[in-house]
Every structure is written in C-alpha cells, then in structure tokens.
PDB file of C-alpha atoms (C1' of nucleotides) in Angstrom:
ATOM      1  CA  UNK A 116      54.346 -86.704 -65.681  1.00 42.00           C
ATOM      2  CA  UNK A 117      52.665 -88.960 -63.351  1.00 49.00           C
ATOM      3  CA  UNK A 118      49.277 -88.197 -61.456  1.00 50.00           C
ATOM      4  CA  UNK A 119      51.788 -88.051 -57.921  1.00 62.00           C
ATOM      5  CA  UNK A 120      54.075 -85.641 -59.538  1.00 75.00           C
ATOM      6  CA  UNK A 121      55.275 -83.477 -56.405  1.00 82.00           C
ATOM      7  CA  UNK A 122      53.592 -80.304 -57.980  1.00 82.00           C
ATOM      8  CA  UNK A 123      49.971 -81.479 -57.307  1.00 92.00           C
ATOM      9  CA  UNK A 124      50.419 -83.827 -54.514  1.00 95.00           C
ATOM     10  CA  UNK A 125      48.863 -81.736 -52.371  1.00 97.00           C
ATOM     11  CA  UNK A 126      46.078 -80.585 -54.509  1.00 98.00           C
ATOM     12  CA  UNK A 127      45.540 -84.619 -55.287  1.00 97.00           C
ATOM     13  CA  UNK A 128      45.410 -85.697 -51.587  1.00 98.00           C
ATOM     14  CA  UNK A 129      42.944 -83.088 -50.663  1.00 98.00           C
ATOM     15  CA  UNK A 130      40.784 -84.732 -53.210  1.00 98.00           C
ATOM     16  CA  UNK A 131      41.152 -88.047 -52.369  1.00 98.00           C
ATOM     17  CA  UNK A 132      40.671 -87.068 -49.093  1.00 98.00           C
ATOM     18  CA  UNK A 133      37.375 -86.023 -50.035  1.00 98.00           C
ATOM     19  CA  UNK A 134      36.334 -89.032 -52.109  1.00 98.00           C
ATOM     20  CA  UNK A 135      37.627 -91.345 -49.520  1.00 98.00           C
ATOM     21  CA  UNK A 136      34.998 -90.378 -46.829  1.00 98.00           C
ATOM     22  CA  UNK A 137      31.799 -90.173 -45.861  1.00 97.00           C
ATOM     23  CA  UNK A 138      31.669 -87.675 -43.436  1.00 97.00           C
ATOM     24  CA  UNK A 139      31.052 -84.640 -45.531  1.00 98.00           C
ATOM     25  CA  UNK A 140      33.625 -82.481 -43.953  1.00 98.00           C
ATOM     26  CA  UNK A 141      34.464 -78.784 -43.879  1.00 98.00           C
ATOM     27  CA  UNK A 142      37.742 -77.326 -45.142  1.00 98.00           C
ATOM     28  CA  UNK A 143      39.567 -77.718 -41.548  1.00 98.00           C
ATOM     29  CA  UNK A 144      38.232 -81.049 -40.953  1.00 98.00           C
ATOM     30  CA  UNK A 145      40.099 -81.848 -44.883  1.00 98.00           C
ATOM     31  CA  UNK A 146      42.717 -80.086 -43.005  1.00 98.00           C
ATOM     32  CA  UNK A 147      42.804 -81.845 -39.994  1.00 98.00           C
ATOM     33  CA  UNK A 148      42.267 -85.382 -41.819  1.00 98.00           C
ATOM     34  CA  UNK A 149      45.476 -84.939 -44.084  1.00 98.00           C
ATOM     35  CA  UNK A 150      47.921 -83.888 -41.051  1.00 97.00           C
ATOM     36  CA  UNK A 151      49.233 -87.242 -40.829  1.00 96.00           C
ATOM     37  CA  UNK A 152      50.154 -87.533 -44.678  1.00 95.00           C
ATOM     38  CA  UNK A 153      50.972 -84.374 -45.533  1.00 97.00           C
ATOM     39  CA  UNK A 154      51.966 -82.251 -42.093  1.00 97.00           C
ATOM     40  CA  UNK A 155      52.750 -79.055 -43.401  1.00 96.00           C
ATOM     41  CA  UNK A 156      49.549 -78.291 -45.717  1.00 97.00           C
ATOM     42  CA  UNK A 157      48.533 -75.124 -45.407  1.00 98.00           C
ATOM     43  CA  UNK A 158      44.497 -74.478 -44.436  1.00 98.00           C
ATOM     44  CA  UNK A 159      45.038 -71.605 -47.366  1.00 98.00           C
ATOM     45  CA  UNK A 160      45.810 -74.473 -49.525  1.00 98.00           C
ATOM     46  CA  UNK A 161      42.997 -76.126 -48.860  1.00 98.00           C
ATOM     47  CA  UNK A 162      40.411 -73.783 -48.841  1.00 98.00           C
ATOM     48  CA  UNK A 163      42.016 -72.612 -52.185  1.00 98.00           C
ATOM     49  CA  UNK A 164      41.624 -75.988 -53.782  1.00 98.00           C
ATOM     50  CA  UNK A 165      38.618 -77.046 -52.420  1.00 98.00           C
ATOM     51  CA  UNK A 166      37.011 -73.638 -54.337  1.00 98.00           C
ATOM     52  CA  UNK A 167      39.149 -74.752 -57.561  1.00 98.00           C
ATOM     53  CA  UNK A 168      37.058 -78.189 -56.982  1.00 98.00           C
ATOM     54  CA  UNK A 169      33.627 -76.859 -56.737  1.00 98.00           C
ATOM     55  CA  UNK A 170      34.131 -74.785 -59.650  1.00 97.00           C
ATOM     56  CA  UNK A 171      35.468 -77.782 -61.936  1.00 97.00           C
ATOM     57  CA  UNK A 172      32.472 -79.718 -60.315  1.00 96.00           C
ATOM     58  CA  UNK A 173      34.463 -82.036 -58.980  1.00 98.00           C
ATOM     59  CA  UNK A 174      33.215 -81.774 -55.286  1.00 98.00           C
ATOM     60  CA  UNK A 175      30.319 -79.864 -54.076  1.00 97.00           C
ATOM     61  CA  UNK A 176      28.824 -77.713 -51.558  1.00 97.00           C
ATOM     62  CA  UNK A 177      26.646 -78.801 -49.342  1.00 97.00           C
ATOM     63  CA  UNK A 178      25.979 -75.203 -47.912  1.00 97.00           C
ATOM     64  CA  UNK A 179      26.867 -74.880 -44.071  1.00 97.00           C
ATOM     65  CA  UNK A 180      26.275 -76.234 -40.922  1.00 98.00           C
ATOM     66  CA  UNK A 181      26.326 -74.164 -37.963  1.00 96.00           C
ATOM     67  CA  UNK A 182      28.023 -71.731 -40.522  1.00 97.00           C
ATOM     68  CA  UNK A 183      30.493 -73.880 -41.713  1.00 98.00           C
ATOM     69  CA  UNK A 184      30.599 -74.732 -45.394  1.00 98.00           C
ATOM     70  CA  UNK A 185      30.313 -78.553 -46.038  1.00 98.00           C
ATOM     71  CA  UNK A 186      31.670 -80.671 -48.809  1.00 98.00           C
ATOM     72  CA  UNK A 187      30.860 -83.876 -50.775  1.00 98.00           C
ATOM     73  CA  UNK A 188      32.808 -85.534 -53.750  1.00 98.00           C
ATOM     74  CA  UNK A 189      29.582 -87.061 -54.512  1.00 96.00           C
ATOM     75  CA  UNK A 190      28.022 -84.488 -56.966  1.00 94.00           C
ATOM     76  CA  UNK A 191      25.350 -87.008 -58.193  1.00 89.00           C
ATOM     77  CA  UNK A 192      21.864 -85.796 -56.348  1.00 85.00           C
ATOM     78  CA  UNK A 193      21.581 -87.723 -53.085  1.00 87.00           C
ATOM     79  CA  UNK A 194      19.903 -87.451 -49.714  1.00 95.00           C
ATOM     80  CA  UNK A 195      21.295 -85.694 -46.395  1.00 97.00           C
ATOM     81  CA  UNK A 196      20.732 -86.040 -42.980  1.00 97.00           C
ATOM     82  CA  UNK A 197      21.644 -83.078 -40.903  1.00 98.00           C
ATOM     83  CA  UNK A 198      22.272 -83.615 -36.843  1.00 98.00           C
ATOM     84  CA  UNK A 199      21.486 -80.867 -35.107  1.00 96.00           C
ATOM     85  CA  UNK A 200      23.455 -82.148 -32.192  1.00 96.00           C
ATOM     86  CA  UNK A 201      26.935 -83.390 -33.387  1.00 97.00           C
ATOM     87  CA  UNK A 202      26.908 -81.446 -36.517  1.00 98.00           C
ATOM     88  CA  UNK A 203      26.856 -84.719 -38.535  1.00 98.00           C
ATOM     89  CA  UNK A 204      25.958 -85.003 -41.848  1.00 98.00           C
ATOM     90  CA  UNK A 205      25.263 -88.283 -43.294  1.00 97.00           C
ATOM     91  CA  UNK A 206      24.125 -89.984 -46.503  1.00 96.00           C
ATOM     92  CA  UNK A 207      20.938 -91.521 -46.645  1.00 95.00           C
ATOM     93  CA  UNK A 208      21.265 -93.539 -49.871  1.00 91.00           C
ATOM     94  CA  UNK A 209      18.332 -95.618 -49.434  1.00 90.00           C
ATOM     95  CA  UNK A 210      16.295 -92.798 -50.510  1.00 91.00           C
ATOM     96  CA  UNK A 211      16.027 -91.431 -53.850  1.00 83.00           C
ATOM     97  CA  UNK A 212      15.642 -88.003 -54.907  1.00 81.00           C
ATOM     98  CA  UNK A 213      12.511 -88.076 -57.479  1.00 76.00           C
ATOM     99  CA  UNK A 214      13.780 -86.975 -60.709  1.00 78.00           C
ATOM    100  CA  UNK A 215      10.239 -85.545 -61.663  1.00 86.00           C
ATOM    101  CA  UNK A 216      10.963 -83.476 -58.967  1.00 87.00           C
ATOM    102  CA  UNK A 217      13.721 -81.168 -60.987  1.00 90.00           C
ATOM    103  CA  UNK A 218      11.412 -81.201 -64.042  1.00 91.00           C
ATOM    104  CA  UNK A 219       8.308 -79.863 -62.158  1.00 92.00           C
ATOM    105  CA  UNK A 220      10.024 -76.986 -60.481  1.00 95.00           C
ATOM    106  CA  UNK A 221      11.461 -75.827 -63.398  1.00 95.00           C
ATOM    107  CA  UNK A 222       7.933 -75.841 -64.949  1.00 94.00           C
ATOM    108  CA  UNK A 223       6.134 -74.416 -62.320  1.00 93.00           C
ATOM    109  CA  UNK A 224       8.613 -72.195 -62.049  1.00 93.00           C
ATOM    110  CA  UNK A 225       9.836 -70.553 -65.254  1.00 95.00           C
ATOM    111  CA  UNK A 226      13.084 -70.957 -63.537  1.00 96.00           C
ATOM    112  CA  UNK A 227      16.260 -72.716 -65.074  1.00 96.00           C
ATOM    113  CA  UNK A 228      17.049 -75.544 -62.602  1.00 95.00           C
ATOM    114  CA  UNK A 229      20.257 -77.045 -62.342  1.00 93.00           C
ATOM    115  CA  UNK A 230      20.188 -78.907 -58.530  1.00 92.00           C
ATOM    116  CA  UNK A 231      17.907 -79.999 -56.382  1.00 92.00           C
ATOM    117  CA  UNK A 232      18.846 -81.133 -52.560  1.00 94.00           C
ATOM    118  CA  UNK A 233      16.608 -82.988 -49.999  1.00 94.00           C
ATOM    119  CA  UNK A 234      17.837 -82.171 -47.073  1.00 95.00           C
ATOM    120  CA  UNK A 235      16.746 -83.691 -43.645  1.00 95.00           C
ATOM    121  CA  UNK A 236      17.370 -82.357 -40.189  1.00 95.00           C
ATOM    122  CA  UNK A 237      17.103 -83.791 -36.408  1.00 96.00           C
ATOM    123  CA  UNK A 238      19.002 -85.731 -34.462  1.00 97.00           C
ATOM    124  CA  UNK A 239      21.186 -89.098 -35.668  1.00 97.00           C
ATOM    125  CA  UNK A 240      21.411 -92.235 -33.896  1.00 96.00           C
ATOM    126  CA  UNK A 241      24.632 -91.894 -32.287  1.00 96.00           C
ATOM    127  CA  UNK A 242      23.413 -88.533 -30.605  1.00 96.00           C
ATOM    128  CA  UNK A 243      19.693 -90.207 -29.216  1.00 96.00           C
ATOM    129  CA  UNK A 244      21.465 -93.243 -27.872  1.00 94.00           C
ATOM    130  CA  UNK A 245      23.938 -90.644 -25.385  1.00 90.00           C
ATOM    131  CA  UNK A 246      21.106 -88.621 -24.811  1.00 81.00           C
ATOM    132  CA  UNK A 247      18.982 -92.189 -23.938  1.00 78.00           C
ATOM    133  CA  UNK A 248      21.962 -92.924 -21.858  1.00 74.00           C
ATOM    134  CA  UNK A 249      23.042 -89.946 -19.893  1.00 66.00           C
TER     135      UNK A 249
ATOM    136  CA  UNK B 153       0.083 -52.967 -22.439  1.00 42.00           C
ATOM    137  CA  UNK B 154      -0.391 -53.097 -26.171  1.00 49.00           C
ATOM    138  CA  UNK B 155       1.169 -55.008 -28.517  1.00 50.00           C
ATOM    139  CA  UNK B 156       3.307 -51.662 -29.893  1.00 61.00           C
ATOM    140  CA  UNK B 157       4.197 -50.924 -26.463  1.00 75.00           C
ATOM    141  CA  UNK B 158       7.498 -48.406 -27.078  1.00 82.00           C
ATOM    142  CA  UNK B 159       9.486 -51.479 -25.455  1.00 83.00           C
ATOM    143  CA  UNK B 160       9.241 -53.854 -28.164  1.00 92.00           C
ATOM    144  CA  UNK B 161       8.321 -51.705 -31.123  1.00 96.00           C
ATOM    145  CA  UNK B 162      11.098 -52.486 -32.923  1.00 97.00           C
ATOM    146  CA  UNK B 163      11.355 -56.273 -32.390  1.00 98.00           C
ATOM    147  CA  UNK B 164       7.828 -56.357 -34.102  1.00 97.00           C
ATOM    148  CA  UNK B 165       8.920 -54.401 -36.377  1.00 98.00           C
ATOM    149  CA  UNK B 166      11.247 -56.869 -37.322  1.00 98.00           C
ATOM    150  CA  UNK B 167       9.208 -59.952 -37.043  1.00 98.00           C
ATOM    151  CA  UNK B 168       6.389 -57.984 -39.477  1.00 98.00           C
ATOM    152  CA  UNK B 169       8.758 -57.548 -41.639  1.00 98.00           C
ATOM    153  CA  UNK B 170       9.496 -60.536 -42.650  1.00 98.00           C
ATOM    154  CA  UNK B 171       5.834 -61.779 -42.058  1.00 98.00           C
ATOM    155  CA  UNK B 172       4.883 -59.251 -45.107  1.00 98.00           C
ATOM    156  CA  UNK B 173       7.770 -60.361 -47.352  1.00 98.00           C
ATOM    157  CA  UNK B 174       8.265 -63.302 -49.488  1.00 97.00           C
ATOM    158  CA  UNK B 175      12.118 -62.293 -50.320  1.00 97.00           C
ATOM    159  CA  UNK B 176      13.525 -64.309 -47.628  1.00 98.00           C
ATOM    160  CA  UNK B 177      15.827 -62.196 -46.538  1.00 98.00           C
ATOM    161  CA  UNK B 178      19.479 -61.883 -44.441  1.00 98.00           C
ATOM    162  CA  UNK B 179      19.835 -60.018 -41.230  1.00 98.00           C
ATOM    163  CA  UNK B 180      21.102 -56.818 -43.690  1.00 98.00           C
ATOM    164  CA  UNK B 181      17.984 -56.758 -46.049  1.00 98.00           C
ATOM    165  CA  UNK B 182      15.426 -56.590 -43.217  1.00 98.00           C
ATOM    166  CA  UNK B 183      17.719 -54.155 -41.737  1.00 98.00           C
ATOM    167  CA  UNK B 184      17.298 -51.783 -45.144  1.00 98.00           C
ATOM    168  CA  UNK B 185      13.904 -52.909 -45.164  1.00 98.00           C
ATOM    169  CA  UNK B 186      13.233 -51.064 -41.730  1.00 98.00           C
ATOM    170  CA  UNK B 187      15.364 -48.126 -42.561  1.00 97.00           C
ATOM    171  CA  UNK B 188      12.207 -45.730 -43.381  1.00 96.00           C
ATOM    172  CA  UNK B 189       9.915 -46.847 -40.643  1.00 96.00           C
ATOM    173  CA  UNK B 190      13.016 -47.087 -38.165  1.00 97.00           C
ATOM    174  CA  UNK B 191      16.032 -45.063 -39.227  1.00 97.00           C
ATOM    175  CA  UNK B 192      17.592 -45.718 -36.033  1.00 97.00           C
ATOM    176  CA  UNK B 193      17.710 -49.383 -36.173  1.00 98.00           C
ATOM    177  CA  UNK B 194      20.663 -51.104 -35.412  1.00 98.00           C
ATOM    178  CA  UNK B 195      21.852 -54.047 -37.507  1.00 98.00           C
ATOM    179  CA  UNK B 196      22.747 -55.907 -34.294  1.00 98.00           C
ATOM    180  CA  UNK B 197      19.417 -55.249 -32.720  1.00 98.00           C
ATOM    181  CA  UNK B 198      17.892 -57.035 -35.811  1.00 98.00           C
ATOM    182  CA  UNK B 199      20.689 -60.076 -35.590  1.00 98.00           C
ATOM    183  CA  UNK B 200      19.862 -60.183 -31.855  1.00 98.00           C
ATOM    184  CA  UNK B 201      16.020 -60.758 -33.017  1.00 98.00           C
ATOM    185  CA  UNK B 202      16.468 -62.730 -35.820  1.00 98.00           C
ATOM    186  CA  UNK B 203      18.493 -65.446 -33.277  1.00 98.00           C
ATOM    187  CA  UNK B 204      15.437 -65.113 -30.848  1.00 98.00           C
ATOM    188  CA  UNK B 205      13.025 -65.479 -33.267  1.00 98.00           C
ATOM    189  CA  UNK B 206      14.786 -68.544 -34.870  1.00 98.00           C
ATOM    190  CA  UNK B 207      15.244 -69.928 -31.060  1.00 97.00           C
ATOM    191  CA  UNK B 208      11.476 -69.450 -30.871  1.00 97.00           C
ATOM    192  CA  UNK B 209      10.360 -71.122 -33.920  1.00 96.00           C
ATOM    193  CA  UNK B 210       8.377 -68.079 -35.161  1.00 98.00           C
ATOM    194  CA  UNK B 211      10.775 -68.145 -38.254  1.00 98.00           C
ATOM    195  CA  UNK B 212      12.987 -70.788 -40.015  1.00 97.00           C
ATOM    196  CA  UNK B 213      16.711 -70.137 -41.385  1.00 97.00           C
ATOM    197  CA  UNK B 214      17.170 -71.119 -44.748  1.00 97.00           C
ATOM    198  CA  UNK B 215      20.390 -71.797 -44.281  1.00 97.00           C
ATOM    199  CA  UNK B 216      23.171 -69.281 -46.012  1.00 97.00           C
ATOM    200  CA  UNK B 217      23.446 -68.338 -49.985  1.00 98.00           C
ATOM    201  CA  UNK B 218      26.757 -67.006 -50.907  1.00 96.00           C
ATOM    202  CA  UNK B 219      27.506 -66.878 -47.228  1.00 96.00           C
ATOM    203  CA  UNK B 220      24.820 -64.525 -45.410  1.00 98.00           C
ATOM    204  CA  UNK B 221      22.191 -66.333 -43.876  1.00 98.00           C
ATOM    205  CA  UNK B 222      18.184 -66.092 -45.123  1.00 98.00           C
ATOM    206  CA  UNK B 223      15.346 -66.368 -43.089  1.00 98.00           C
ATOM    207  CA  UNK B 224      11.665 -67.429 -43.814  1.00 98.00           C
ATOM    208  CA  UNK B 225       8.444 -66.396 -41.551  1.00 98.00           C
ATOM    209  CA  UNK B 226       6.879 -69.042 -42.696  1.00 96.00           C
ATOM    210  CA  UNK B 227       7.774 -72.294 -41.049  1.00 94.00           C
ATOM    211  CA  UNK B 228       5.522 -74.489 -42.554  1.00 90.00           C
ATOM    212  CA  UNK B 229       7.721 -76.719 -44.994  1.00 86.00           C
ATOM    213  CA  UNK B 230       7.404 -75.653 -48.060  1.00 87.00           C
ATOM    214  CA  UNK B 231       9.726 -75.841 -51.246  1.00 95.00           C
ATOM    215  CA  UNK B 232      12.617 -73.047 -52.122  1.00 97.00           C
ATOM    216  CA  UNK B 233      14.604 -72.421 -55.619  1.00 97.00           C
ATOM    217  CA  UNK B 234      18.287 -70.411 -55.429  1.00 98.00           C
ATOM    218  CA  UNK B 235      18.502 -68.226 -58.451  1.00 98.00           C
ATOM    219  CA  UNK B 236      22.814 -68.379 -58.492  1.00 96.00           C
ATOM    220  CA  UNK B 237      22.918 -65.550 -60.652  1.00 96.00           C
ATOM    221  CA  UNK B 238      21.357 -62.887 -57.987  1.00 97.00           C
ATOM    222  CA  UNK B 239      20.761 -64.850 -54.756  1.00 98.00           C
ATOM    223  CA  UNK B 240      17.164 -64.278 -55.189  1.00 98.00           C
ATOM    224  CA  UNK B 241      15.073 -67.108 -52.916  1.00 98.00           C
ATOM    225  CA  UNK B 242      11.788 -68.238 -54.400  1.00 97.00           C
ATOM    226  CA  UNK B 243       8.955 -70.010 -52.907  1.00 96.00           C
ATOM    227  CA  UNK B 244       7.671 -73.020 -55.105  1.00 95.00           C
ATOM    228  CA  UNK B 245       4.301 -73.323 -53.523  1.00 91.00           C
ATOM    229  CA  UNK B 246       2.774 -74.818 -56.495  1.00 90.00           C
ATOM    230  CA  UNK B 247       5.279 -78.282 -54.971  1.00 91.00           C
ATOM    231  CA  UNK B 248       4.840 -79.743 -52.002  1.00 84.00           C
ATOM    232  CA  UNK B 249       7.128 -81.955 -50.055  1.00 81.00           C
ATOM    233  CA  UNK B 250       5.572 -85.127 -49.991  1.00 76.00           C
ATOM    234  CA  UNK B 251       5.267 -86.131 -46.333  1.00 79.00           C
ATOM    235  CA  UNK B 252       6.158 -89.484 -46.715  1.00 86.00           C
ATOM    236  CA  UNK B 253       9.293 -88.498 -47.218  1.00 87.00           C
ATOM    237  CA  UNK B 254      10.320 -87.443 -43.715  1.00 90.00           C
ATOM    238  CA  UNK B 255       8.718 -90.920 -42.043  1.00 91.00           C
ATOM    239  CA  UNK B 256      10.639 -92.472 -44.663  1.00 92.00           C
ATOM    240  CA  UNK B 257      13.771 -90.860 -43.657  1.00 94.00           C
ATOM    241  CA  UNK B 258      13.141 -91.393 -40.442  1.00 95.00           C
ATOM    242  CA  UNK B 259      12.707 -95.240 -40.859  1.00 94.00           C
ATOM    243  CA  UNK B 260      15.735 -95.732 -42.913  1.00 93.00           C
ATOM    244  CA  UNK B 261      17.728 -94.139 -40.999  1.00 93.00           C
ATOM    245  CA  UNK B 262      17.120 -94.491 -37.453  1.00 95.00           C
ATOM    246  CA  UNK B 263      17.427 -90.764 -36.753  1.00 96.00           C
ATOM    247  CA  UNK B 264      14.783 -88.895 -35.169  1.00 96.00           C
ATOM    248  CA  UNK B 265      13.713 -86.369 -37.849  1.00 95.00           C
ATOM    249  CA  UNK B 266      12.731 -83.018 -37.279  1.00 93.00           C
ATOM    250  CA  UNK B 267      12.328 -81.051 -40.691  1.00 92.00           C
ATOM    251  CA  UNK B 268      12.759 -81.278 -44.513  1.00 92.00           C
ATOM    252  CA  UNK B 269      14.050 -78.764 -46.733  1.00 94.00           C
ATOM    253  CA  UNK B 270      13.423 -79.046 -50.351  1.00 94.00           C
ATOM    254  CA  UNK B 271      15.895 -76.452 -52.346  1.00 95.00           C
ATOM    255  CA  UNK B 272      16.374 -76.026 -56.611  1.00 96.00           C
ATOM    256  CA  UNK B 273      19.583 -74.093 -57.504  1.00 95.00           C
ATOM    257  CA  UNK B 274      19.192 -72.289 -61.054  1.00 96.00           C
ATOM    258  CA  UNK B 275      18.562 -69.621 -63.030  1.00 97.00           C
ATOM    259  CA  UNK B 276      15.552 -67.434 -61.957  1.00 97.00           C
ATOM    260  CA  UNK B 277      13.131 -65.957 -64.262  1.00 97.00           C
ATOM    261  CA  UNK B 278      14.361 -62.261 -64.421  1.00 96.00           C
ATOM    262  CA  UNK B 279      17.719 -63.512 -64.865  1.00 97.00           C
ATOM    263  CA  UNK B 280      17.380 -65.947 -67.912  1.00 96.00           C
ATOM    264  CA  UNK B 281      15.286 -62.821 -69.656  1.00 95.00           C
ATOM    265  CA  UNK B 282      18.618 -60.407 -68.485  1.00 90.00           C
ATOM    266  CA  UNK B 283      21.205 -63.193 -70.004  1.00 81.00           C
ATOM    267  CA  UNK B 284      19.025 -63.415 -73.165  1.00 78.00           C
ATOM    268  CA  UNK B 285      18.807 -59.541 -73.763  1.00 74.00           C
ATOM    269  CA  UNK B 286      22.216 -59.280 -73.091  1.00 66.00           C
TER     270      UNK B 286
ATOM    271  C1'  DA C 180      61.945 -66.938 -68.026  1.00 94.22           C
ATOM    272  C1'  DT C 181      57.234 -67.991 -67.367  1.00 94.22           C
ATOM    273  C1'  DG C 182      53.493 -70.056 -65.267  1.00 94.22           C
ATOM    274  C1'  DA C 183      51.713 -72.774 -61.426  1.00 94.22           C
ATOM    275  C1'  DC C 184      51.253 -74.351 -56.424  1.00 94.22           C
ATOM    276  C1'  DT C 185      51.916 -73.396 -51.714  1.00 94.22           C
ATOM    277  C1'  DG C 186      52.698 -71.273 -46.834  1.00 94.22           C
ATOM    278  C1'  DC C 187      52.197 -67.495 -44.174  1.00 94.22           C
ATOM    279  C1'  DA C 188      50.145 -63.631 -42.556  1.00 94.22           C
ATOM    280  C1'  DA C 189      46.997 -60.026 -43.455  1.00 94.22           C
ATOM    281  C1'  DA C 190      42.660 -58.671 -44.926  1.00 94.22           C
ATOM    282  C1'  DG C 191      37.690 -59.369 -45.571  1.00 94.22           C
ATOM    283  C1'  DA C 192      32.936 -60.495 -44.552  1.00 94.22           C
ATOM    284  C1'  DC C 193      29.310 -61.868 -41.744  1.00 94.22           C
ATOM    285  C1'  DT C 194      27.774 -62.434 -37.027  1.00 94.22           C
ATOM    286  C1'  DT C 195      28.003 -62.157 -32.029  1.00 94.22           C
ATOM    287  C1'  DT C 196      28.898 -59.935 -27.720  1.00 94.22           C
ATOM    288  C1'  DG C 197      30.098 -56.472 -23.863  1.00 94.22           C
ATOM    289  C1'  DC C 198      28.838 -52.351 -21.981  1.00 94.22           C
ATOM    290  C1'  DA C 199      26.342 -48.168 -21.157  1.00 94.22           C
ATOM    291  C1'  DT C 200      21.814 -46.136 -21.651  1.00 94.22           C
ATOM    292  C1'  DC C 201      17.039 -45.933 -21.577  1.00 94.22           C
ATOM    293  C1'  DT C 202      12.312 -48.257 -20.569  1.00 94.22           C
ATOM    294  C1'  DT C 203       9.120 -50.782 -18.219  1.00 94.22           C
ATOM    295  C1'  DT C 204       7.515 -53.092 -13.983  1.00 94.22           C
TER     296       DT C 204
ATOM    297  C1'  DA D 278      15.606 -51.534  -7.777  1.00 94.22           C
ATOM    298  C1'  DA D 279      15.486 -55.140 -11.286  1.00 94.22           C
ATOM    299  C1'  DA D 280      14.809 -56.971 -15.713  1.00 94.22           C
ATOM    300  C1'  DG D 281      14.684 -56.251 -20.511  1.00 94.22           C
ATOM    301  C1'  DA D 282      15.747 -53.860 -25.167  1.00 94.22           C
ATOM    302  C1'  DT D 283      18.835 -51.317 -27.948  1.00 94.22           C
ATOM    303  C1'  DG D 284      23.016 -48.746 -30.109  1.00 94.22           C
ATOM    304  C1'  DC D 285      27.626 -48.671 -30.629  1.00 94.22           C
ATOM    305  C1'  DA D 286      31.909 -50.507 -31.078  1.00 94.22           C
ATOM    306  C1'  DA D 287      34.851 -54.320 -30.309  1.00 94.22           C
ATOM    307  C1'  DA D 288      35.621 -59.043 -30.763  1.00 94.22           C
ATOM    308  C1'  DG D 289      34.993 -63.513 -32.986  1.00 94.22           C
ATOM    309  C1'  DT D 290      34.814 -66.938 -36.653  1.00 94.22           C
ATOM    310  C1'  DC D 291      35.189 -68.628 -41.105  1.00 94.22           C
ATOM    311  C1'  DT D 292      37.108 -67.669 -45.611  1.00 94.22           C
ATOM    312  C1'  DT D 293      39.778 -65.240 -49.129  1.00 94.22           C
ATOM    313  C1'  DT D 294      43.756 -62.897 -50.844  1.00 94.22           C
ATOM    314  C1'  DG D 295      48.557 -60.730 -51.502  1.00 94.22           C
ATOM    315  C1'  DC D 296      53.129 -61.810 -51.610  1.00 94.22           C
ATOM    316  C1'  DA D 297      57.306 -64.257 -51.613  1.00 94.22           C
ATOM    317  C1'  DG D 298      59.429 -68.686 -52.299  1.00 94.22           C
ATOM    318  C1'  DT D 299      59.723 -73.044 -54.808  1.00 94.22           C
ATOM    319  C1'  DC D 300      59.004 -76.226 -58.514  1.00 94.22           C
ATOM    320  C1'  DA D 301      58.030 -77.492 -63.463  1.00 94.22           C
ATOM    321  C1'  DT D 302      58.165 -76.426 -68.384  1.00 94.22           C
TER     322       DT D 302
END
DNA sequence: ATGACTGCAAAGACTTTGCATCTTT
DNA sequence: AAAGATGCAAAGTCTTTGCAGTCAT
C-alpha cells in the first residue's frame, strides 16, 4: 500500500512533476516533461488528472496563455510574470500580494472572494537580451 | 466619408458595443448583443474585429473564464472580480492598482513590464442571494 | 465481482482561416 | 482595377469523454 503502488504511479508523477518545477507548464508540456520516466502516458491521462488536481486544490490554474491553460502546484497567492514573447511564465516571489487587498474587494464589492492574482505582462529577460542581440 | 460609412458599419458596431457595456464580454455575447441592430452579423466577422481591435489597443482581453475569451473597452488598468458560479466579470473601480506595483515588478525582475492585471475569483452578489434562497 | 486508472480514438468547444461576394476608392 | 469587409463553411487547436483493457480490493 505504498505511495508508488503501480496503480497511481502515473497519477503521482504527474504531480510531482508539477511541484518539481518552476515553469508553470500546460498539460502537454507535463506531458512532454514525463516522456523520459514514464514513455507511454497518455496526454488523456494527464489532462484527466491534472482536472482531478485542481478540483482537490492541489494544483491550480493559472488561466491561459496564448489559449493554453497553465498550471502551478503552488496554490498559496503569489506573483506572475507573463512574457508575451516566449510564452514564459515566471514567479516573482519578491513581491507580495497585499492581503488587505482580498478583504477590500470583497467589501467594496458585496462579492464573496476566494482568490486574488497579480498578474504582470511584458517581456522577460531572456527574450530582451535576443532581441538586444539580434 | 462619415464615420457610419456602409463599409465599416458593422465593425463600429462592434467596437460600440462593447464601449456601452460593462459585461465584458466573449466574441459570442457581443455577437447576441448585435443580433437586433444587425441580424446578419456573422460571428466570425465579430472574432475577425475583436483580434483587430485587440491588435490595435482600442480594447484589452481579459484573458479566458471557463475557456471563452472576455474582452474590456476600457484599457485603462483597472481591477476585475470572476463570479465562478456564472462567469459574470465585474469591474472593482472603487480599487485601484497601485502603480508602484508595476515599477516594482519591473525592478525585481529585470523584465520590461507592460501591464498589470488585478483579478478576485468568488462568489458575485446575485449569486450568494440565489445560493441563500435556494 | 466491483471499483479505479489508463490509452486510444472520437467527440466537443472555441477560434481562425480560405474563398467568393459585395463595397469603396 | 485594387484594396478592404463580410458571410459561410471548413479547418485548426486545445480539451474532454466513451469505451475497452488492466490492475487492485
């Protein structure tokens, strides 16, 4: 009855996958990331377990980028950086998201609020230095 | 040479439209928004000017809830709340989004930084009185 | 046996695109 | 004539789902 028991390896490694990262990825880059462990996972598979995630509130969504739904085992409220270049999206964990925040939507509001994301967008480092350079 | 010229009657059409709403809505909803004024509007025809617009800057995407994508005349940054229950889009314009934050961002990250989107995820209004009639 | 997890392929949903038609210059 | 806008239908992309096979209880 271990945690590796062959009936949720899969489902275990897609996780892991997930915590073990940074780079916020997609359901084929998950895919794409486990090919060398596990060869024969099926996308379905992963798709399917990366909805069972969000649900449990496990993972969650970061919404999509360039229409493709992005993922983060970090549910705790942090900061994103979107680049519209590369399609990159990155932590920015020196800033913090203030707390007062949440409590002054919901009373401005009237609204229930559960989440709040801070969401930047431009261009990241990597992409100005090859656009510097070319 | 006017500005309803029969040419691009229905491209303003579309752009008033969501100038005169605040429901932030998807390519489909301005569509049925239009249906009385323009019954012979095609849904690609208001895709095709929704992607213009957007390349433009005359309106901002929201990004997608549930998968369809929302859209926002006005591009000024301003704050939104997600009602999950019926994918309702709220301005918050009592908040602002402290502008700090983006030269902030900008700083501790080293990426050039073009926009900030502030977004709650909740319960709306209507729908907590719904759930507690119910 | 029953319930659970997966692969595969099919279906689904939203969006984009090619082509013909009609306007405007 | 040439360039631009639109409708229609087809194609495209990402995601979900049905079904059969396998494993665990």
């Amino acid at each position: 009855m271990e945690a590796t028991q062959k009936q949720f390896r899969k489902r275990n490694a897609i996780l892991t996958c997930l915590q073990g990262t940074h780079s916020h990825p997609s359901a084929e880059m998950v895919h794409q990331m486990l090919q060398e462990e596990h060869p024969d996972i099926s996308l379905a598979t992963v798709y399917r377990n990366l909805a069972r995630f969000k649900n449990q509130g496990l993972i969650q969504s970061l919404g999509t980028v360039n229409g493709i739904e992005r993922f983060d085992a970090n549910t705790a409220p942090h900061v994103h950086f979107v680049c519209g270049s590369c399609d990159a999206v990155l932590d920015l964990p020196q800033m913090e998201v203030p707390q007062v925040l949440c409590e002054n939507a919901a009373q401005c509001s009237g609204c229930k609020v559960d989440a709040c994301q801070l969401m930047f967008t431009g261009t990241c480092r990597a992409c100005l230095a090859k656009h510097e350079t070319a």
